[in-house]
mmCIF file of C-alpha atoms in Angstrom:
data_model
loop_
_atom_site.group_PDB
_atom_site.id
_atom_site.type_symbol
_atom_site.label_atom_id
_atom_site.label_comp_id
_atom_site.label_asym_id
_atom_site.label_seq_id
_atom_site.Cartn_x
_atom_site.Cartn_y
_atom_site.Cartn_z
ATOM 1 C CA MET H 6 7.808 -6.143 -4.793
ATOM 2 C CA VAL H 7 4.277 -5.553 -7.078
ATOM 3 C CA GLY H 8 2.424 -2.115 -7.360
ATOM 4 C CA ARG H 9 -0.862 -2.052 -6.833
ATOM 5 C CA PRO H 10 -2.387 1.968 -6.147
ATOM 6 C CA GLU H 11 -5.893 0.965 -7.531
ATOM 7 C CA LYS H 12 -6.083 -1.780 -4.697
ATOM 8 C CA THR H 13 -8.371 -1.416 -1.741
ATOM 9 C CA TYR H 14 -5.568 -2.787 0.643
ATOM 10 C CA ARG H 15 -7.162 -5.586 3.680
ATOM 11 C CA MET H 16 -5.718 -4.339 6.712
ATOM 12 C CA LEU H 17 -6.294 -7.430 10.221
ATOM 13 C CA LEU H 18 -6.642 -5.742 13.630
ATOM 14 C CA ALA H 19 -5.737 -8.383 15.642
ATOM 15 C CA ASP H 20 -5.824 -7.159 19.764
ATOM 16 C CA ASP H 21 -7.955 -9.156 22.312
ATOM 17 C CA ASP H 22 -8.658 -5.444 24.046
ATOM 18 C CA ARG H 23 -11.935 -5.010 21.929
ATOM 19 C CA GLY H 24 -11.834 -0.901 22.466
ATOM 20 C CA PHE H 25 -7.762 -0.797 20.957
ATOM 21 C CA ARG H 26 -9.881 -2.046 17.972
ATOM 22 C CA GLU H 27 -12.784 0.197 17.738
ATOM 23 C CA SER H 28 -10.330 2.969 17.540
ATOM 24 C CA LEU H 29 -8.055 1.558 15.197
ATOM 25 C CA ARG H 30 -10.981 0.560 13.111
ATOM 26 C CA LEU H 31 -12.463 4.440 13.653
ATOM 27 C CA LEU H 32 -8.952 5.639 12.074
ATOM 28 C CA PHE H 33 -8.551 3.291 9.074
ATOM 29 C CA GLU H 34 -12.667 1.729 7.935
ATOM 30 C CA PRO H 35 -12.665 4.337 5.843
ATOM 31 C CA PHE H 36 -9.871 3.907 4.106
ATOM 32 C CA PHE H 37 -9.031 -0.040 3.789
ATOM 33 C CA GLU H 38 -10.980 -3.293 3.455
ATOM 34 C CA LEU H 39 -10.563 -4.465 7.116
ATOM 35 C CA LEU H 40 -10.712 -7.833 9.117
ATOM 36 C CA GLU H 41 -10.529 -8.446 13.159
ATOM 37 C CA ALA H 42 -9.662 -10.930 15.098
ATOM 38 C CA ASP H 43 -9.486 -11.149 19.532
ATOM 39 C CA SER H 44 -7.337 -14.257 19.803
ATOM 40 C CA GLY H 45 -3.548 -15.441 17.759
ATOM 41 C CA GLU H 46 -5.528 -18.490 17.113
ATOM 42 C CA GLN H 47 -8.523 -16.553 15.246
ATOM 43 C CA THR H 48 -5.738 -14.369 13.599
ATOM 44 C CA ILE H 49 -4.832 -18.002 12.236
ATOM 45 C CA GLU H 50 -7.251 -18.918 11.328
ATOM 46 C CA ILE H 51 -8.518 -15.764 9.327
ATOM 47 C CA VAL H 52 -5.240 -15.266 7.863
ATOM 48 C CA GLU H 53 -5.778 -19.129 6.696
ATOM 49 C CA HIS H 54 -9.110 -18.215 5.054
ATOM 50 C CA HIS H 55 -8.758 -14.856 3.581
ATOM 51 C CA SER H 56 -5.992 -12.678 1.917
ATOM 52 C CA VAL H 57 -4.456 -9.970 4.402
ATOM 53 C CA ASP H 58 -2.004 -7.237 3.036
ATOM 54 C CA ILE H 59 -0.836 -5.912 6.312
ATOM 55 C CA VAL H 60 -1.736 -6.934 9.732
ATOM 56 C CA LEU H 61 -1.609 -4.530 13.000
ATOM 57 C CA ILE H 62 -1.175 -6.916 15.748
ATOM 58 C CA ASP H 63 -0.818 -6.598 19.252
ATOM 59 C CA MET H 64 1.596 -8.638 21.746
ATOM 60 C CA HIS H 65 0.052 -9.416 24.525
ATOM 61 C CA MET H 66 -3.005 -11.909 23.969
ATOM 62 C CA ASP H 67 -4.216 -15.154 25.799
ATOM 63 C CA VAL H 68 -2.736 -18.112 24.641
ATOM 64 C CA LEU H 69 -0.165 -17.241 21.796
ATOM 65 C CA THR H 70 1.770 -13.633 21.679
ATOM 66 C CA GLY H 71 2.097 -11.666 19.068
ATOM 67 C CA ILE H 72 5.581 -12.488 18.142
ATOM 68 C CA GLU H 73 4.066 -16.250 18.434
ATOM 69 C CA THR H 74 0.916 -15.381 15.758
ATOM 70 C CA VAL H 75 3.332 -13.644 13.326
ATOM 71 C CA GLN H 76 5.656 -17.126 13.748
ATOM 72 C CA ARG H 77 2.989 -18.915 12.586
ATOM 73 C CA ILE H 78 0.835 -16.634 9.981
ATOM 74 C CA ARG H 79 4.523 -15.545 8.241
ATOM 75 C CA PRO H 80 4.421 -18.725 5.748
ATOM 76 C CA ILE H 81 0.861 -17.968 4.519
ATOM 77 C CA ILE H 82 1.301 -14.167 4.262
ATOM 78 C CA ALA H 83 5.248 -13.468 3.841
ATOM 79 C CA ALA H 84 4.977 -10.389 1.559
ATOM 80 C CA ALA H 85 2.334 -8.727 4.151
ATOM 81 C CA PRO H 86 4.102 -6.660 6.465
ATOM 82 C CA CYS H 87 3.301 -6.670 10.229
ATOM 83 C CA ILE H 88 3.098 -4.648 12.946
ATOM 84 C CA LEU H 89 3.568 -5.776 16.442
ATOM 85 C CA VAL H 90 1.753 -3.203 18.900
ATOM 86 C CA THR H 91 2.940 -3.472 22.639
ATOM 87 C CA ALA H 92 2.315 -1.513 25.827
ATOM 88 C CA ASP H 93 5.961 -3.198 26.654
ATOM 89 C CA ALA H 94 8.137 -2.070 23.887
ATOM 90 C CA THR H 95 12.018 -2.652 24.655
ATOM 91 C CA ASP H 96 14.999 -2.587 22.013
ATOM 92 C CA GLU H 97 15.384 -6.150 23.011
ATOM 93 C CA LEU H 98 12.249 -6.703 21.348
ATOM 94 C CA ARG H 99 12.432 -4.330 18.244
ATOM 95 C CA ARG H 100 15.644 -6.260 17.390
ATOM 96 C CA GLU H 101 14.173 -9.873 18.103
ATOM 97 C CA ALA H 102 10.601 -9.484 16.707
ATOM 98 C CA ASP H 103 10.449 -10.399 12.528
ATOM 99 C CA VAL H 104 8.078 -7.752 12.382
ATOM 100 C CA HIS H 105 8.117 -4.682 9.865
ATOM 101 C CA ALA H 106 7.814 -2.641 13.197
ATOM 102 C CA VAL H 107 7.339 -2.687 17.189
ATOM 103 C CA LEU H 108 4.705 0.408 17.913
ATOM 104 C CA SER H 109 4.642 1.279 21.783
ATOM 105 C CA LYS H 110 1.228 1.597 23.483
ATOM 106 C CA PRO H 111 -0.346 3.622 23.464
ATOM 107 C CA VAL H 112 0.275 5.235 19.946
ATOM 108 C CA GLU H 113 0.049 8.099 18.845
ATOM 109 C CA LYS H 114 -1.887 8.638 15.556
ATOM 110 C CA GLN H 115 0.291 9.954 13.394
ATOM 111 C CA GLU H 116 2.970 7.778 14.732
ATOM 112 C CA LEU H 117 0.316 4.825 13.728
ATOM 113 C CA VAL H 118 -0.703 5.977 9.930
ATOM 114 C CA THR H 119 3.073 7.166 9.209
ATOM 115 C CA THR H 120 4.252 3.667 9.827
ATOM 116 C CA VAL H 121 1.374 1.919 7.688
ATOM 117 C CA SER H 122 2.253 3.812 4.749
ATOM 118 C CA THR H 123 6.006 2.743 5.209
ATOM 119 C CA ALA H 124 4.816 -1.043 5.619
ATOM 120 C CA LEU H 125 2.625 -0.559 2.644
ATOM 121 C CA HIS H 126 4.625 1.188 0.786
ATOM 122 C CA ASP H 127 8.044 -1.014 1.325
ATOM 123 C CA ALA H 128 6.167 -4.527 0.401
ATOM 124 C CA TYR H 129 3.975 -3.322 -2.145
ATOM 125 C CA ASP H 130 6.402 -0.799 -3.977
ATOM 126 C CA ASP H 131 3.514 1.471 -3.806
ATOM 127 C CA PRO H 132 4.554 5.249 -3.945
ATOM 128 C CA ASP H 133 1.428 6.626 -2.278
ATOM 129 C CA PRO H 134 -0.627 3.926 -0.330
ATOM 130 C CA PHE H 135 -2.838 6.516 1.187
ATOM 131 C CA HIS H 136 -3.537 8.206 -2.311
ATOM 132 C CA ARG H 137 -7.064 7.654 -1.009
ATOM 133 C CA TRP H 138 -6.701 9.977 2.004
ATOM 134 C CA ALA H 139 -6.553 13.407 -0.177
#
């Protein structure tokens, strides 16, 4: 783990629902550098050309699911935590998905912030990933 407390983290928002991406952008844009994708294929393309510190990804997108996309990007961004957001969160999905967390849509703002904070802390040993929020 590499501590990066002064770094602005780069977050990739991957969801085919533009409205949901917009709500995430409004929440995180003041504190992160954001990249957006509306498909699994676009997510892969972005990860191939940009460094990414954390990924929030929808389960149900055209062609590739969130899990299939994570499986393809994992070798490229092995250290970056991925958080799967889905309306179909089940215990089985939570066990089988190779992600930091599975969140149920609709997701509460505080749950999302806490999960992102924990993921960044775990991945980069950052004791206060949201120190810029103060």
